[in-house]
Short mmCIF file of C-alpha atoms in Angstrom, two decimals:
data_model
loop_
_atom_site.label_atom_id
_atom_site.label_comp_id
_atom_site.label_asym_id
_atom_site.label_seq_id
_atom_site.Cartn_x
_atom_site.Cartn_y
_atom_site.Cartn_z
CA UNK A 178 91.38 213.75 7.11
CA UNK A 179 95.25 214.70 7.65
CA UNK A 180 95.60 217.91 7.02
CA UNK A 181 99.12 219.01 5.28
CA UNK A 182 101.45 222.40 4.99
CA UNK A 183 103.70 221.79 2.44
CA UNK A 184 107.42 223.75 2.69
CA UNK A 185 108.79 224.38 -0.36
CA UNK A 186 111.41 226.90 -1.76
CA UNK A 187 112.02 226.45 -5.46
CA UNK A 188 110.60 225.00 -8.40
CA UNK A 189 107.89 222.50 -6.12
CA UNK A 190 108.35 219.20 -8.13
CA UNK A 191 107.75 217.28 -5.00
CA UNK A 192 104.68 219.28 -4.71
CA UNK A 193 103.37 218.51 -7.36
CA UNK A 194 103.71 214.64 -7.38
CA UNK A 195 101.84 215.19 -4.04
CA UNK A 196 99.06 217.11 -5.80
CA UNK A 197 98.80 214.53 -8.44
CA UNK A 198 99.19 211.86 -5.84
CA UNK A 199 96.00 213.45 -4.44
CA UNK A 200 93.85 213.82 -7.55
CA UNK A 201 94.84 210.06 -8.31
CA UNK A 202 94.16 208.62 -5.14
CA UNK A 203 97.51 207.04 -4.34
CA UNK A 204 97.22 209.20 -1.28
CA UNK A 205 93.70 209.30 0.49
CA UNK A 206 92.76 210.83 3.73
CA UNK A 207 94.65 213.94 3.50
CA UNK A 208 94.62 217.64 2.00
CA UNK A 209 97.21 220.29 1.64
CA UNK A 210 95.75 223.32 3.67
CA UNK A 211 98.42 225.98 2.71
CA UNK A 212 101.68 226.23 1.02
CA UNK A 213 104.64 227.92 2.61
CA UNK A 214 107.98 229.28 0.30
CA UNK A 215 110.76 231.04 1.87
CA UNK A 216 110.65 232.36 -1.92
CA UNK A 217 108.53 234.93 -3.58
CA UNK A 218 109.13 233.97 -6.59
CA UNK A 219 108.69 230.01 -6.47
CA UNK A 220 106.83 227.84 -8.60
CA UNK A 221 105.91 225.82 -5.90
CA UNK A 222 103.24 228.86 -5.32
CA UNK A 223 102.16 229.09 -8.54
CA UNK A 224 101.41 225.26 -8.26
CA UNK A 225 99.67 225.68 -5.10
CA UNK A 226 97.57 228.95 -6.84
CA UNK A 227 96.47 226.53 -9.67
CA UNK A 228 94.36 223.84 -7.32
CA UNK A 229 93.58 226.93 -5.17
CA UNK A 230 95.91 226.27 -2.24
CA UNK A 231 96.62 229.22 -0.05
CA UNK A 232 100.32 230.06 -0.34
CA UNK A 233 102.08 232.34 2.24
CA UNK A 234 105.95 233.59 1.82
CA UNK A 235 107.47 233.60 4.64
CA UNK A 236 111.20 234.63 4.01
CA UNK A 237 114.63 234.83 7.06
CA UNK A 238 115.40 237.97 5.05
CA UNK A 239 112.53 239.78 6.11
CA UNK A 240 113.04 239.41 9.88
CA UNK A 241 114.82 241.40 11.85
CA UNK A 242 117.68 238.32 12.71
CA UNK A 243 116.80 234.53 13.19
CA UNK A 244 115.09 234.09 16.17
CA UNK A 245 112.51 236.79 15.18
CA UNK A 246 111.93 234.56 11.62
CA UNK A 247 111.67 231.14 13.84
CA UNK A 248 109.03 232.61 16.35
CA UNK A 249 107.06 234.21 13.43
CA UNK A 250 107.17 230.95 11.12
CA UNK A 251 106.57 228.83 14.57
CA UNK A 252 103.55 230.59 15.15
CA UNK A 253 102.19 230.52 11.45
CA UNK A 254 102.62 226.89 12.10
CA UNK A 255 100.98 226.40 15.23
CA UNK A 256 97.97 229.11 13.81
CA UNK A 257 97.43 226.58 10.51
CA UNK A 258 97.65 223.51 13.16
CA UNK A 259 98.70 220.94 10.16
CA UNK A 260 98.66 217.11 11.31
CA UNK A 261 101.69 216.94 9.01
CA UNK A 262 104.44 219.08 8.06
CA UNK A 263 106.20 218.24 4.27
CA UNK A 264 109.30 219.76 3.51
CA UNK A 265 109.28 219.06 -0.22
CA UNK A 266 112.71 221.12 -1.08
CA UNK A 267 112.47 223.13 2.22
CA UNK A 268 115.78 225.24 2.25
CA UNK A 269 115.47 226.55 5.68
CA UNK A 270 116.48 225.13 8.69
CA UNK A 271 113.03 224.13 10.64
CA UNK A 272 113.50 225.95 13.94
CA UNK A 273 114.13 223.56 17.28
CA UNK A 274 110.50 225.02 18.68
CA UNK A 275 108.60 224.10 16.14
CA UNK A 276 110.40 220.45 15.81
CA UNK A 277 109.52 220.04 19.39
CA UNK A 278 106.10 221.11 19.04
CA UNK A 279 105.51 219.18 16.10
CA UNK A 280 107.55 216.33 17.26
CA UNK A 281 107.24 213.13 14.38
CA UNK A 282 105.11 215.60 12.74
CA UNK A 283 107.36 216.94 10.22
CA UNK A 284 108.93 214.71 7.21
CA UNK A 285 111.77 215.61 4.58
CA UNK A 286 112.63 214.12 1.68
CA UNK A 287 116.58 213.86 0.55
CA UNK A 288 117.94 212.92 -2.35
CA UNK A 289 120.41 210.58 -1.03
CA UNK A 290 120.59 207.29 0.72
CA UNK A 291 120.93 208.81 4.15
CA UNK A 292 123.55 208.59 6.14
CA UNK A 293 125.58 209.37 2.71
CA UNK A 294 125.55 212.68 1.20
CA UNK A 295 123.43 214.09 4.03
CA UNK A 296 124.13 216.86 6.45
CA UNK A 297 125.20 220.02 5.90
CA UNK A 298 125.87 222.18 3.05
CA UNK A 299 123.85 219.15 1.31
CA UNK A 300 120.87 220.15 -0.80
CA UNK A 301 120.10 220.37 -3.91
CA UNK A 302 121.46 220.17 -7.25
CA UNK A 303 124.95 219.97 -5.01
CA UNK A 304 124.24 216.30 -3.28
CA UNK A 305 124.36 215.21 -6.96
CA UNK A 306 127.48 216.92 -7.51
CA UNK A 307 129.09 215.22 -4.65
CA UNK A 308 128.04 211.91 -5.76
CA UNK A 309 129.79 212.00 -9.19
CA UNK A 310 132.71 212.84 -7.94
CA UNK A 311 133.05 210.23 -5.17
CA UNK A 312 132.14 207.92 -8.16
CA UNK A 313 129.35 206.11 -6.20
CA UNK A 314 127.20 203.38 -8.42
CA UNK A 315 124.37 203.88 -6.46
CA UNK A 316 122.47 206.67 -5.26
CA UNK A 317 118.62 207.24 -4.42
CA UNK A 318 116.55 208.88 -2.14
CA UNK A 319 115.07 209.00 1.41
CA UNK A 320 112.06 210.32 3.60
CA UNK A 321 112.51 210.73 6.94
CA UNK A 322 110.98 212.47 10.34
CA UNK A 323 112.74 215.83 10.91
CA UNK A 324 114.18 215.83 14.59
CA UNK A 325 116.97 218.35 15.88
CA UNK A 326 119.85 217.18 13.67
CA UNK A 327 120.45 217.86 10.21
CA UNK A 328 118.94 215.03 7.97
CA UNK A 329 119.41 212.66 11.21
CA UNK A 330 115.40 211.96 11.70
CA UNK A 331 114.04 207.89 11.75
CA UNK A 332 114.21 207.35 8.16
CA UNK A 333 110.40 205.96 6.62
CA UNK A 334 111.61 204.74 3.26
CA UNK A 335 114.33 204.83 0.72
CA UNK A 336 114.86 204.17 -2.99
CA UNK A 337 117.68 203.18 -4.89
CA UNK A 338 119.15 204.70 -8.10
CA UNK A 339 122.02 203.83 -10.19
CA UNK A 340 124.18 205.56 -11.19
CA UNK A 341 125.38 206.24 -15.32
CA UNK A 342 128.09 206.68 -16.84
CA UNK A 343 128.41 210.40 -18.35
CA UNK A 344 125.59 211.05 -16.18
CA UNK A 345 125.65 215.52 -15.10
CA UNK A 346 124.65 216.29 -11.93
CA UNK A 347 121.28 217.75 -13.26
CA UNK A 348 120.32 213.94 -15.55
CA UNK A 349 121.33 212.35 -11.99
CA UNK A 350 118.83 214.72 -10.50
CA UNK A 351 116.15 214.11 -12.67
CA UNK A 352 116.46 210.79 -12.70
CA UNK A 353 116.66 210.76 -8.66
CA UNK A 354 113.15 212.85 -8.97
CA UNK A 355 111.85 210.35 -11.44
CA UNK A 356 112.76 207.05 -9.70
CA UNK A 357 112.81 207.87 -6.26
CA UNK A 358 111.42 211.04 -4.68
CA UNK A 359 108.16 211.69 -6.48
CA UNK A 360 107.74 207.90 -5.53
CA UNK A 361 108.65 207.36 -2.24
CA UNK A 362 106.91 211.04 -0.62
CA UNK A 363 103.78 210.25 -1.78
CA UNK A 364 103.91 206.63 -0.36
CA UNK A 365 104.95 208.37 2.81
CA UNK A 366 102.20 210.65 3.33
CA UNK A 367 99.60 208.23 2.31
CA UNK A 368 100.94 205.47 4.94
CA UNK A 369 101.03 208.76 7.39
CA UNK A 370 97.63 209.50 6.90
CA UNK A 371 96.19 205.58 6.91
CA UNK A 372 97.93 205.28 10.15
CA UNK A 373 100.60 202.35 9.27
CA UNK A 374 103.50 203.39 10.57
CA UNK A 375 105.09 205.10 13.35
CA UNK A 376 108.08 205.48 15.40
CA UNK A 377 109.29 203.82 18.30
CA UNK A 378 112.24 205.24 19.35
CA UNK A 379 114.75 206.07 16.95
CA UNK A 380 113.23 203.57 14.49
CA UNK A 381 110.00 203.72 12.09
CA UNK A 382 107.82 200.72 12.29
CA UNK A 383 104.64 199.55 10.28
CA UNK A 384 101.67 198.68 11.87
CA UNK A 385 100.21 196.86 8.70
CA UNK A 386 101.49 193.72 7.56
CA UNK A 387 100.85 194.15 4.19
CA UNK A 388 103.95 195.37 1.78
CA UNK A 389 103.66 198.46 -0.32
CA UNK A 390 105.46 198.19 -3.86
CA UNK A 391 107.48 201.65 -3.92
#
């Protein structure tokens, strides 16, 4: 059974298409064991609460500096000892120790085709932003393995998702939720935790030959 911490620091949509995922069986093998929000007052705990989840905050502003924050949430990690590491709306930089540690471990979900609109200062409601006004068509969404870099990890999967005219940035968003993300995270933890994929190199690779309709 993979056990999962899920990182989450707002509302914890993503969460909760992984807790439905689970009571529907789309993804087997695999539990969340705790719930971690840089925020107090997130939803994503509430969620978490509701199928009795243990939730812990753990917040930068409540450290000292940095480097105090990354040993203490490094060592929450290592004391939960999760098989896999979500970051489902995760707006905190995972420290470099606990990416080592936890090394193809740890997956993030975008919501962008990476290498576009990734990096930083992109998260958020303001990746959607950006893509209206570079007038893109098509936009989408992407899991990947969290490595050093900023949104640079092997990428698992990706979804595509056009773009409409008068579309806000918060219709693009939903719509990006809706046709991509609450899809393709899912589909990545349950492939995770059935063992058919993994990464070689820089690259993601299946290991089963049969194709999953994301």
């Amino acid at each position: 059974m993979l056990k999962m911490v899920v990182c989450v620091s707002g509302g914890g949509t993503n969460l909760q298409a992984i807790l439905d995922s689970l009571g529907s069986g789309r993804i087997t093998n695999a539990e969340i064991i705790a719930v971690i929000s840089n925020n107090a007052g997130a939803k994503a705990l509430e969620r978490a609460a509701a199928h009795h989840i243990p939730g812990i905050v753990m917040s930068p502003k409540k450290y000292p500096d940095r480097e105090a924050f990354n040993e203490a949430f490094t060592a929450k990690m290592r004391e939960l000892g999760p098989d896999l590491i979500v970051l489902a709306g995760f707006l905190v930089r995972i420290p470099p120790r606990m990416v080592a540690e936890f090394s193809n471990r740890i997956v993030n979900i975008h919501p962008a085709l990476i290498p576009s609109f990734c990096g930083v200062g992109y998260y958020g409601l303001r990746v959607h932003e950006k893509v209206l006004e570079r007038g893109v068509k098509v936009t989408g969404a992407t899991v990947h393995f969290v490595n050093e870099g900023m949104d640079e990890g092997p990428i698992i999967e990706q979804k595509a998702v056009r773009v409409r005219e008068g579309d806000t940035p918060e219709t693009l968003q939903r719509r990006v939720m809706e046709q991509a993300e609450w899809i393709l995270l899912p589909a990545a933890i349950d492939d995770i935790a059935n063992g058919r994929i993994a990464v070689k190199g820089e690259r993601v690779v299946r290991l089963d030959t049969v194709c999953r309709d994301t």
